[in-house]
mmCIF file of C-alpha atoms in Angstrom:
data_model
loop_
_atom_site.group_PDB
_atom_site.id
_atom_site.type_symbol
_atom_site.label_atom_id
_atom_site.label_comp_id
_atom_site.label_asym_id
_atom_site.label_seq_id
_atom_site.Cartn_x
_atom_site.Cartn_y
_atom_site.Cartn_z
ATOM 1 C CA MET A 1 -22.919 34.494 5.352
ATOM 2 C CA LYS A 2 -25.656 31.738 5.102
ATOM 3 C CA ARG A 3 -25.997 28.967 7.655
ATOM 4 C CA ARG A 4 -28.441 26.321 9.091
ATOM 5 C CA ASP A 5 -27.930 23.066 10.830
ATOM 6 C CA PHE A 6 -28.520 19.405 9.686
ATOM 7 C CA THR A 7 -27.927 15.756 10.976
ATOM 8 C CA LEU A 8 -25.719 12.996 9.439
ATOM 9 C CA ALA A 9 -27.373 10.912 7.131
ATOM 10 C CA MET A 10 -26.686 7.418 8.943
ATOM 11 C CA LEU A 11 -25.484 4.390 7.239
ATOM 12 C CA SER A 12 -26.925 0.779 8.078
ATOM 13 C CA LEU A 13 -23.633 -0.697 8.715
ATOM 14 C CA PRO A 14 -22.462 -2.168 12.077
ATOM 15 C CA LEU A 15 -19.940 0.530 14.443
ATOM 16 C CA ALA A 16 -16.526 -0.163 14.502
ATOM 17 C CA ARG A 17 -16.433 3.376 17.341
ATOM 18 C CA PRO A 18 -19.837 4.423 17.611
ATOM 19 C CA ALA A 19 -18.748 7.287 19.158
ATOM 20 C CA LEU A 20 -17.986 8.341 15.485
ATOM 21 C CA ALA A 21 -21.711 7.892 14.265
ATOM 22 C CA GLN A 22 -23.327 10.278 16.922
ATOM 23 C CA SER A 23 -26.513 12.273 15.811
ATOM 24 C CA THR A 24 -24.885 15.691 16.591
ATOM 25 C CA PRO A 25 -26.343 18.876 15.380
ATOM 26 C CA LEU A 26 -23.990 20.126 12.950
ATOM 27 C CA ARG A 27 -24.081 23.555 11.646
ATOM 28 C CA ILE A 28 -22.906 24.483 7.778
ATOM 29 C CA GLU A 29 -22.296 28.248 6.697
ATOM 30 C CA GLN A 30 -21.025 29.287 3.434
ATOM 31 C CA VAL A 31 -17.803 31.507 4.111
ATOM 32 C CA ALA A 32 -17.133 32.522 0.022
ATOM 33 C CA ASP A 33 -18.483 31.901 -3.127
ATOM 34 C CA GLY A 34 -18.599 33.191 -6.996
ATOM 35 C CA PHE A 35 -16.131 31.273 -7.605
ATOM 36 C CA ARG A 36 -15.417 29.219 -11.016
ATOM 37 C CA VAL A 37 -14.292 25.497 -10.294
ATOM 38 C CA PRO A 38 -12.434 25.506 -7.378
ATOM 39 C CA TRP A 39 -9.987 23.465 -6.614
ATOM 40 C CA SER A 40 -8.074 23.628 -3.156
ATOM 41 C CA VAL A 41 -8.289 25.596 -0.238
ATOM 42 C CA GLY A 42 -5.678 26.403 2.395
ATOM 43 C CA PHE A 43 -5.244 28.485 5.510
ATOM 44 C CA LEU A 44 -2.735 31.229 6.570
ATOM 45 C CA PRO A 45 -1.831 32.133 10.480
ATOM 46 C CA GLY A 46 -4.518 35.331 11.071
ATOM 47 C CA GLY A 47 -7.586 33.895 9.556
ATOM 48 C CA ASP A 48 -6.954 34.310 5.866
ATOM 49 C CA MET A 49 -7.661 31.432 3.339
ATOM 50 C CA LEU A 50 -5.532 30.729 -0.048
ATOM 51 C CA VAL A 51 -8.303 29.029 -2.995
ATOM 52 C CA THR A 52 -7.342 28.378 -6.541
ATOM 53 C CA GLU A 53 -9.231 27.762 -9.334
ATOM 54 C CA ARG A 54 -8.370 25.105 -11.517
ATOM 55 C CA ALA A 55 -8.209 27.948 -14.610
ATOM 56 C CA GLY A 56 -4.846 29.977 -13.050
ATOM 57 C CA ARG A 57 -6.360 32.003 -10.839
ATOM 58 C CA LEU A 58 -5.520 32.236 -7.260
ATOM 59 C CA TRP A 59 -7.280 34.287 -4.419
ATOM 60 C CA ARG A 60 -6.370 35.445 -1.200
ATOM 61 C CA VAL A 61 -10.181 34.991 0.721
ATOM 62 C CA ALA A 62 -10.162 36.903 4.023
ATOM 63 C CA PRO A 63 -12.874 35.437 7.237
ATOM 64 C CA ASP A 64 -15.583 37.878 5.737
ATOM 65 C CA GLY A 65 -15.707 36.179 2.430
ATOM 66 C CA LYS A 66 -14.065 39.158 0.805
ATOM 67 C CA ARG A 67 -11.265 38.446 -1.654
ATOM 68 C CA GLN A 68 -8.432 39.477 -3.581
ATOM 69 C CA ARG A 69 -7.132 38.065 -6.416
ATOM 70 C CA ILE A 70 -2.707 36.771 -6.243
ATOM 71 C CA THR A 71 -0.854 37.627 -8.543
ATOM 72 C CA GLY A 72 2.682 36.045 -9.927
ATOM 73 C CA VAL A 73 1.340 32.699 -10.124
ATOM 74 C CA PRO A 74 2.960 30.450 -12.612
ATOM 75 C CA GLU A 75 1.589 30.147 -16.350
ATOM 76 C CA VAL A 76 -0.658 27.088 -16.130
ATOM 77 C CA ALA A 77 -1.421 24.842 -18.913
ATOM 78 C CA ALA A 78 -5.709 25.137 -18.514
ATOM 79 C CA ARG A 79 -6.386 21.641 -20.980
ATOM 80 C CA GLY A 80 -9.062 19.042 -19.594
ATOM 81 C CA GLN A 81 -8.578 18.421 -15.757
ATOM 82 C CA GLY A 82 -5.233 20.114 -15.575
ATOM 83 C CA GLY A 83 -4.982 23.590 -14.880
ATOM 84 C CA LEU A 84 -4.027 25.748 -10.983
ATOM 85 C CA LEU A 85 -4.630 22.708 -8.764
ATOM 86 C CA ASP A 86 -3.373 22.514 -5.259
ATOM 87 C CA VAL A 87 -2.275 25.573 -2.707
ATOM 88 C CA VAL A 88 -0.556 24.079 0.914
ATOM 89 C CA VAL A 89 0.556 26.887 3.133
ATOM 90 C CA ALA A 90 4.442 25.450 4.805
ATOM 91 C CA ARG A 91 4.729 25.136 8.334
ATOM 92 C CA ASP A 92 6.596 27.963 8.723
ATOM 93 C CA PHE A 93 4.894 30.285 6.415
ATOM 94 C CA SER A 94 5.041 32.933 9.742
ATOM 95 C CA ARG A 95 8.660 33.096 9.083
ATOM 96 C CA THR A 96 8.798 32.407 5.373
ATOM 97 C CA GLY A 97 6.397 33.359 3.655
ATOM 98 C CA ALA A 98 6.253 30.532 1.728
ATOM 99 C CA ILE A 99 3.679 28.215 -0.402
ATOM 100 C CA PHE A 100 3.634 26.006 -2.522
ATOM 101 C CA LEU A 101 1.653 25.162 -6.166
ATOM 102 C CA SER A 102 1.117 22.171 -8.088
ATOM 103 C CA TYR A 103 -0.062 22.852 -11.381
ATOM 104 C CA ALA A 104 -0.221 21.552 -15.225
ATOM 105 C CA LYS A 105 2.897 22.776 -16.942
ATOM 106 C CA ALA A 106 3.164 23.084 -20.881
ATOM 107 C CA GLN A 107 5.828 21.413 -22.495
ATOM 108 C CA ALA A 108 7.695 22.422 -25.546
ATOM 109 C CA SER A 109 6.264 18.502 -27.121
ATOM 110 C CA GLY A 110 2.742 20.305 -26.822
ATOM 111 C CA GLY A 111 1.647 18.239 -23.505
ATOM 112 C CA ALA A 112 1.273 19.066 -20.092
ATOM 113 C CA GLY A 113 2.681 17.646 -17.150
ATOM 114 C CA THR A 114 2.376 17.899 -13.494
ATOM 115 C CA ALA A 115 4.625 20.880 -11.907
ATOM 116 C CA LEU A 116 5.605 21.927 -8.628
ATOM 117 C CA ALA A 117 6.472 25.555 -7.381
ATOM 118 C CA VAL A 118 6.756 27.193 -3.944
ATOM 119 C CA ALA A 119 6.791 31.336 -3.931
ATOM 120 C CA ARG A 120 6.689 33.651 -0.573
ATOM 121 C CA LEU A 121 3.589 35.062 -0.617
ATOM 122 C CA ASP A 122 3.241 38.833 0.523
ATOM 123 C CA GLY A 123 0.354 40.485 1.090
ATOM 124 C CA THR A 124 -1.657 39.665 -2.807
ATOM 125 C CA LYS A 125 1.781 38.669 -4.336
ATOM 126 C CA LEU A 126 3.394 35.629 -5.297
ATOM 127 C CA VAL A 127 7.182 36.705 -5.069
ATOM 128 C CA ASN A 128 10.231 34.521 -6.814
ATOM 129 C CA PRO A 129 7.962 31.834 -7.817
ATOM 130 C CA ARG A 130 10.421 28.730 -8.435
ATOM 131 C CA ARG A 131 9.771 25.431 -9.849
ATOM 132 C CA ILE A 132 11.083 22.725 -8.135
ATOM 133 C CA PHE A 133 9.670 19.642 -9.419
ATOM 134 C CA GLU A 134 8.514 18.717 -13.231
ATOM 135 C CA MET A 135 7.198 15.631 -14.166
ATOM 136 C CA MET A 136 8.898 14.724 -17.511
ATOM 137 C CA PRO A 137 8.047 13.720 -20.392
ATOM 138 C CA GLY A 138 4.538 15.111 -20.109
ATOM 139 C CA SER A 139 1.878 14.167 -22.314
ATOM 140 C CA SER A 140 -0.570 15.409 -24.778
ATOM 141 C CA GLY A 141 -3.954 13.853 -23.147
ATOM 142 C CA GLY A 142 -6.159 15.906 -20.180
ATOM 143 C CA ARG A 143 -6.737 13.634 -17.389
ATOM 144 C CA HIS A 144 -5.197 12.327 -14.388
ATOM 145 C CA PHE A 145 -2.687 14.928 -13.669
ATOM 146 C CA GLY A 146 -3.418 14.095 -10.014
ATOM 147 C CA GLY A 147 -1.426 17.159 -8.256
ATOM 148 C CA ARG A 148 -2.316 16.828 -4.213
ATOM 149 C CA ILE A 149 0.201 18.279 -2.111
ATOM 150 C CA VAL A 150 1.399 17.269 1.267
ATOM 151 C CA GLU A 151 4.115 18.626 3.557
ATOM 152 C CA ALA A 152 5.797 15.795 5.618
ATOM 153 C CA ARG A 153 6.711 16.144 9.374
ATOM 154 C CA ASP A 154 10.651 15.778 8.284
ATOM 155 C CA GLY A 155 9.794 19.438 5.921
ATOM 156 C CA THR A 156 9.917 17.204 2.744
ATOM 157 C CA LEU A 157 7.124 17.176 -0.106
ATOM 158 C CA PHE A 158 4.795 14.715 -1.539
ATOM 159 C CA LEU A 159 2.930 14.971 -4.634
ATOM 160 C CA THR A 160 0.637 13.073 -6.319
ATOM 161 C CA ILE A 161 1.069 12.207 -9.730
ATOM 162 C CA GLY A 162 -1.869 10.412 -11.883
ATOM 163 C CA GLU A 163 -0.934 8.167 -15.056
ATOM 164 C CA ARG A 164 -2.344 11.101 -17.703
ATOM 165 C CA GLY A 165 -4.206 8.069 -19.129
ATOM 166 C CA ASP A 166 -1.438 5.818 -19.964
ATOM 167 C CA ARG A 167 -1.903 2.851 -17.826
ATOM 168 C CA PRO A 168 0.989 0.793 -18.588
ATOM 169 C CA SER A 169 3.258 3.769 -17.240
ATOM 170 C CA ALA A 170 2.163 3.540 -13.483
ATOM 171 C CA GLN A 171 4.307 0.073 -13.839
ATOM 172 C CA ASP A 172 7.384 1.741 -15.577
ATOM 173 C CA LEU A 173 9.665 3.068 -13.118
ATOM 174 C CA THR A 174 11.616 5.319 -15.706
ATOM 175 C CA ARG A 175 8.620 7.995 -15.373
ATOM 176 C CA GLU A 176 6.919 9.399 -13.002
ATOM 177 C CA ASN A 177 3.236 8.781 -14.365
ATOM 178 C CA GLY A 178 0.816 7.129 -11.459
ATOM 179 C CA SER A 179 3.429 7.788 -8.528
ATOM 180 C CA VAL A 180 4.209 9.979 -5.537
ATOM 181 C CA ILE A 181 6.958 11.685 -5.935
ATOM 182 C CA ARG A 182 9.035 13.231 -2.808
ATOM 183 C CA VAL A 183 11.624 16.086 -3.162
ATOM 184 C CA ALA A 184 12.892 18.629 -0.879
ATOM 185 C CA ARG A 185 11.960 22.289 -0.995
ATOM 186 C CA ASP A 186 14.894 23.114 -3.212
ATOM 187 C CA GLY A 187 13.508 20.230 -5.236
ATOM 188 C CA ARG A 188 16.679 18.613 -4.379
ATOM 189 C CA ILE A 189 16.188 14.350 -4.117
ATOM 190 C CA PRO A 190 16.071 13.237 -0.592
ATOM 191 C CA PRO A 191 19.227 10.796 -0.162
ATOM 192 C CA ASP A 192 16.688 7.859 1.796
ATOM 193 C CA ASN A 193 14.227 7.785 -1.392
ATOM 194 C CA PRO A 194 13.504 4.553 -2.041
ATOM 195 C CA PHE A 195 14.557 4.412 -5.649
ATOM 196 C CA LEU A 196 17.525 6.954 -5.730
ATOM 197 C CA ASN A 197 20.631 4.551 -6.096
ATOM 198 C CA SER A 198 18.247 2.076 -8.689
ATOM 199 C CA PRO A 199 20.030 2.899 -12.540
ATOM 200 C CA GLY A 200 17.437 3.842 -15.344
ATOM 201 C CA THR A 201 14.771 4.498 -12.657
ATOM 202 C CA ARG A 202 13.393 7.986 -11.589
ATOM 203 C CA PRO A 203 15.318 9.016 -8.186
ATOM 204 C CA ALA A 204 12.225 10.788 -6.843
ATOM 205 C CA ILE A 205 9.272 8.371 -7.119
ATOM 206 C CA TRP A 206 8.388 7.344 -3.565
ATOM 207 C CA SER A 207 5.218 5.292 -4.554
ATOM 208 C CA TYR A 208 4.296 3.784 -7.954
ATOM 209 C CA GLY A 209 1.123 1.718 -9.499
ATOM 210 C CA HIS A 210 -1.407 4.963 -8.779
ATOM 211 C CA ARG A 211 -4.328 5.375 -11.049
ATOM 212 C CA ASN A 212 -5.202 9.346 -10.040
ATOM 213 C CA PRO A 213 -4.337 10.299 -6.566
ATOM 214 C CA GLN A 214 -6.424 13.541 -5.787
ATOM 215 C CA GLY A 215 -6.423 13.305 -2.014
ATOM 216 C CA ALA A 216 -4.025 13.114 0.422
ATOM 217 C CA ALA A 217 -3.455 13.432 3.899
ATOM 218 C CA LEU A 218 -1.144 13.099 6.971
ATOM 219 C CA ASP A 219 -2.546 11.045 10.203
ATOM 220 C CA GLY A 220 -1.526 11.808 13.528
ATOM 221 C CA GLN A 221 1.639 9.285 12.973
ATOM 222 C CA GLY A 222 2.766 10.791 10.286
ATOM 223 C CA ARG A 223 2.032 8.521 7.757
ATOM 224 C CA LEU A 224 1.392 9.317 4.216
ATOM 225 C CA TRP A 225 -2.754 8.210 3.166
ATOM 226 C CA LEU A 226 -4.190 8.727 -0.363
ATOM 227 C CA CYS A 227 -7.520 8.169 -2.275
ATOM 228 C CA GLU A 228 -7.740 7.865 -6.185
ATOM 229 C CA HIS A 229 -9.632 7.268 -8.841
ATOM 230 C CA GLY A 230 -10.446 3.694 -9.786
ATOM 231 C CA ALA A 231 -12.722 3.683 -13.247
ATOM 232 C CA GLN A 232 -15.649 1.782 -13.160
ATOM 233 C CA GLY A 233 -15.768 0.691 -9.372
ATOM 234 C CA GLY A 234 -12.585 0.328 -7.437
ATOM 235 C CA ASP A 235 -11.870 4.065 -5.952
ATOM 236 C CA GLU A 236 -9.389 3.369 -3.383
ATOM 237 C CA VAL A 237 -8.239 4.772 -0.063
ATOM 238 C CA ASN A 238 -4.376 3.560 0.750
ATOM 239 C CA LEU A 239 -1.654 3.755 3.518
ATOM 240 C CA ILE A 240 1.294 4.832 1.319
ATOM 241 C CA GLU A 241 4.733 2.572 1.809
ATOM 242 C CA LYS A 242 8.152 3.573 1.029
ATOM 243 C CA GLY A 243 8.981 2.227 -2.197
ATOM 244 C CA ALA A 244 5.541 0.265 -2.941
ATOM 245 C CA ASN A 245 3.786 -0.886 -5.729
ATOM 246 C CA TYR A 246 -0.369 -0.078 -5.657
ATOM 247 C CA GLY A 247 -1.210 -2.091 -8.909
ATOM 248 C CA TRP A 248 -2.675 -0.113 -11.026
ATOM 249 C CA PRO A 249 -3.465 -1.486 -14.059
ATOM 250 C CA VAL A 250 -2.422 -4.800 -12.824
ATOM 251 C CA ILE A 251 -4.671 -5.151 -10.150
ATOM 252 C CA SER A 252 -7.940 -3.000 -9.394
ATOM 253 C CA TYR A 253 -11.479 -3.847 -7.615
ATOM 254 C CA GLY A 254 -13.106 -2.031 -10.830
ATOM 255 C CA ARG A 255 -13.682 -2.479 -14.619
ATOM 256 C CA HIS A 256 -12.904 -0.778 -17.589
ATOM 257 C CA TYR A 257 -15.531 1.542 -19.073
ATOM 258 C CA SER A 258 -16.475 -0.671 -21.527
ATOM 259 C CA GLY A 259 -17.024 -3.536 -18.940
ATOM 260 C CA ALA A 260 -13.910 -5.553 -19.341
ATOM 261 C CA LYS A 261 -11.896 -6.675 -16.763
ATOM 262 C CA ILE A 262 -8.647 -5.256 -15.717
ATOM 263 C CA GLY A 263 -5.504 -6.453 -15.445
ATOM 264 C CA GLU A 264 -5.082 -9.972 -13.788
ATOM 265 C CA GLY A 265 -7.728 -9.140 -10.703
ATOM 266 C CA THR A 266 -8.051 -8.175 -7.386
ATOM 267 C CA SER A 267 -4.635 -9.109 -5.752
ATOM 268 C CA LYS A 268 -0.789 -10.161 -6.838
ATOM 269 C CA ALA A 269 2.093 -10.459 -5.160
ATOM 270 C CA GLY A 270 4.088 -7.849 -4.181
ATOM 271 C CA MET A 271 1.073 -5.665 -5.067
ATOM 272 C CA LYS A 272 -0.608 -3.877 -2.087
ATOM 273 C CA GLN A 273 -4.022 -3.631 -1.062
ATOM 274 C CA PRO A 274 -6.309 -0.732 -0.430
ATOM 275 C CA ALA A 275 -7.371 0.001 2.987
ATOM 276 C CA PHE A 276 -10.578 0.447 1.485
ATOM 277 C CA TYR A 277 -11.901 0.556 -1.740
ATOM 278 C CA TRP A 278 -15.401 1.466 -3.076
ATOM 279 C CA ASP A 279 -17.945 -0.055 -5.729
ATOM 280 C CA PRO A 280 -19.625 1.504 -7.862
ATOM 281 C CA SER A 281 -17.043 4.554 -8.056
ATOM 282 C CA ILE A 282 -17.593 7.568 -5.695
ATOM 283 C CA ALA A 283 -15.037 9.815 -7.570
ATOM 284 C CA PRO A 284 -12.907 10.494 -4.541
ATOM 285 C CA SER A 285 -11.497 14.481 -4.325
ATOM 286 C CA GLY A 286 -10.093 15.838 -1.519
ATOM 287 C CA LEU A 287 -9.070 13.751 1.797
ATOM 288 C CA ALA A 288 -9.033 15.395 5.532
ATOM 289 C CA ILE A 289 -7.530 13.387 8.949
ATOM 290 C CA LEU A 290 -9.456 14.960 11.481
ATOM 291 C CA GLY A 291 -6.981 15.729 14.810
ATOM 292 C CA GLN A 292 -8.532 16.633 18.097
ATOM 293 C CA GLY A 293 -11.065 19.292 16.888
ATOM 294 C CA ARG A 294 -14.212 20.152 17.059
ATOM 295 C CA PHE A 295 -15.903 16.808 17.007
ATOM 296 C CA PRO A 296 -15.919 14.396 19.975
ATOM 297 C CA GLY A 297 -15.231 11.345 19.057
ATOM 298 C CA TRP A 298 -14.064 11.899 15.463
ATOM 299 C CA GLN A 299 -10.165 11.924 16.285
ATOM 300 C CA GLY A 300 -9.008 9.836 13.169
ATOM 301 C CA ALA A 301 -11.675 9.817 10.898
ATOM 302 C CA MET A 302 -11.109 10.197 7.331
ATOM 303 C CA LEU A 303 -13.167 12.869 5.439
ATOM 304 C CA VAL A 304 -13.282 11.862 1.479
ATOM 305 C CA GLY A 305 -15.235 14.029 -1.174
ATOM 306 C CA SER A 306 -17.418 13.032 -3.485
ATOM 307 C CA LEU A 307 -17.517 14.498 -7.140
ATOM 308 C CA LYS A 308 -19.847 11.551 -8.038
ATOM 309 C CA PHE A 309 -22.308 10.874 -5.448
ATOM 310 C CA ASP A 310 -22.152 14.319 -4.294
ATOM 311 C CA HIS A 311 -21.307 13.820 -0.534
ATOM 312 C CA ILE A 312 -18.192 13.401 1.860
ATOM 313 C CA ALA A 313 -17.812 9.651 2.868
ATOM 314 C CA VAL A 314 -16.728 9.616 6.785
ATOM 315 C CA LEU A 315 -14.102 6.641 7.416
ATOM 316 C CA ALA A 316 -13.752 5.395 10.922
ATOM 317 C CA PRO A 317 -9.642 5.850 11.850
ATOM 318 C CA GLY A 318 -7.192 3.775 9.005
ATOM 319 C CA ALA A 319 -10.254 3.497 6.926
ATOM 320 C CA LYS A 320 -11.668 0.110 8.222
ATOM 321 C CA ARG A 321 -15.135 1.192 7.157
ATOM 322 C CA GLN A 322 -17.344 3.939 6.043
ATOM 323 C CA ILE A 323 -19.304 5.384 8.801
ATOM 324 C CA THR A 324 -21.573 8.111 7.427
ATOM 325 C CA ARG A 325 -21.540 10.333 4.594
ATOM 326 C CA ILE A 326 -22.316 14.363 5.246
ATOM 327 C CA GLU A 327 -24.681 14.965 1.897
ATOM 328 C CA THR A 328 -26.335 18.475 1.723
ATOM 329 C CA PRO A 329 -27.070 20.753 -0.745
ATOM 330 C CA GLU A 330 -24.098 22.429 -0.347
ATOM 331 C CA THR A 331 -22.125 19.206 -0.866
ATOM 332 C CA ILE A 332 -22.127 19.489 -4.663
ATOM 333 C CA ARG A 333 -19.132 17.875 -6.305
ATOM 334 C CA VAL A 334 -16.775 18.244 -2.832
ATOM 335 C CA ARG A 335 -13.489 19.132 -4.446
ATOM 336 C CA ASP A 336 -11.330 19.314 -1.530
ATOM 337 C CA VAL A 337 -12.274 18.777 2.222
ATOM 338 C CA ARG A 338 -9.959 19.877 4.996
ATOM 339 C CA GLU A 339 -9.384 20.238 8.941
ATOM 340 C CA GLY A 340 -8.904 23.903 9.404
ATOM 341 C CA PRO A 341 -6.704 25.294 12.144
ATOM 342 C CA ASP A 342 -9.754 26.015 14.001
ATOM 343 C CA GLY A 343 -11.120 22.928 14.355
ATOM 344 C CA ALA A 344 -13.434 22.932 11.723
ATOM 345 C CA ILE A 345 -14.216 20.866 8.691
ATOM 346 C CA TRP A 346 -13.701 23.397 5.496
ATOM 347 C CA PHE A 347 -14.784 22.048 1.861
ATOM 348 C CA LEU A 348 -14.921 23.216 -1.818
ATOM 349 C CA SER A 349 -17.753 22.474 -3.572
ATOM 350 C CA GLU A 350 -17.260 22.899 -7.223
ATOM 351 C CA GLY A 351 -20.827 22.293 -8.655
ATOM 352 C CA ASN A 352 -21.454 25.740 -6.047
ATOM 353 C CA GLY A 353 -18.391 27.474 -6.421
ATOM 354 C CA ALA A 354 -18.558 27.495 -2.623
ATOM 355 C CA LEU A 355 -16.165 27.377 0.112
ATOM 356 C CA TYR A 356 -18.163 25.565 3.210
ATOM 357 C CA ARG A 357 -17.353 25.556 6.885
ATOM 358 C CA ILE A 358 -18.896 22.222 9.631
ATOM 359 C CA THR A 359 -18.706 22.973 12.844
ATOM 360 C CA SER A 360 -21.026 21.167 15.074
ATOM 361 C CA GLY A 361 -23.328 21.851 18.319
#
């Protein structure tokens, strides 16, 4: 494995919690490489990992970096930003062998929609993969699939869905574009979903008004947080509340790529404000919220990968402010960031096609 030591790049900002900004020496090591557009990493009991590639390949990676391709993956629509996206290992994997996958699925209309599947992993084979959700209808465009999965504490599943380049659809509750959906593990709609009994709405929707959420994680209280792409400016970190509207494209802290104003401004009654936003955009993808692991003083810190500026942003707990960034030759187009079972920070660099691990001391 390739290893080297580094210290954090400090930002000239007043610190909410100085412990987060201690210049503790960190060590970064390359665990595996040779991936083509890697999208997500998940952790299996015993130390192996799962890594997705957007083209549709799923790999089982040993701690020494050796990998085997897993068969039985659902067919994906690998077009534009779509393909095989997230992988999450179920908390009860030791008993059930269950993993969850999100992907772009081709539809009869010629378009594609974000889908969610569950399967049992048997060595290097997926057994009985079952699609438990699919956004309908999809779109012929190749943008904004979302695709991040989170297993909630109650066992239900959250899935992020982008607005697929159709901006007004994010405010349309008859469609699942631009939403976070919540389903049970068998695909049923939980009875406490906010729009279950609202005529004409999609009952899987949990929150809406999102543009393209590509990072999602639970905090220590079990609350769901997202990071999502804005346009030219206005990338956001949001604390997700049941039934809430997050405003896109009516409000935003960014502008269209043409320079034109977005919607009605930066706020409107009934629409949630972000906990934090970036301007200019960093193109966020991948979100981890640290627990009590290998980084003293970092409990609750948020790590967000940047596809545009090639770093991992470090935010204070609650996304109050950005404290620092992890910026090295390894952090090129960071697609996913996770806290591993070992308490280390793990991330995928799309630019390097590699999986890395960060430890302290």
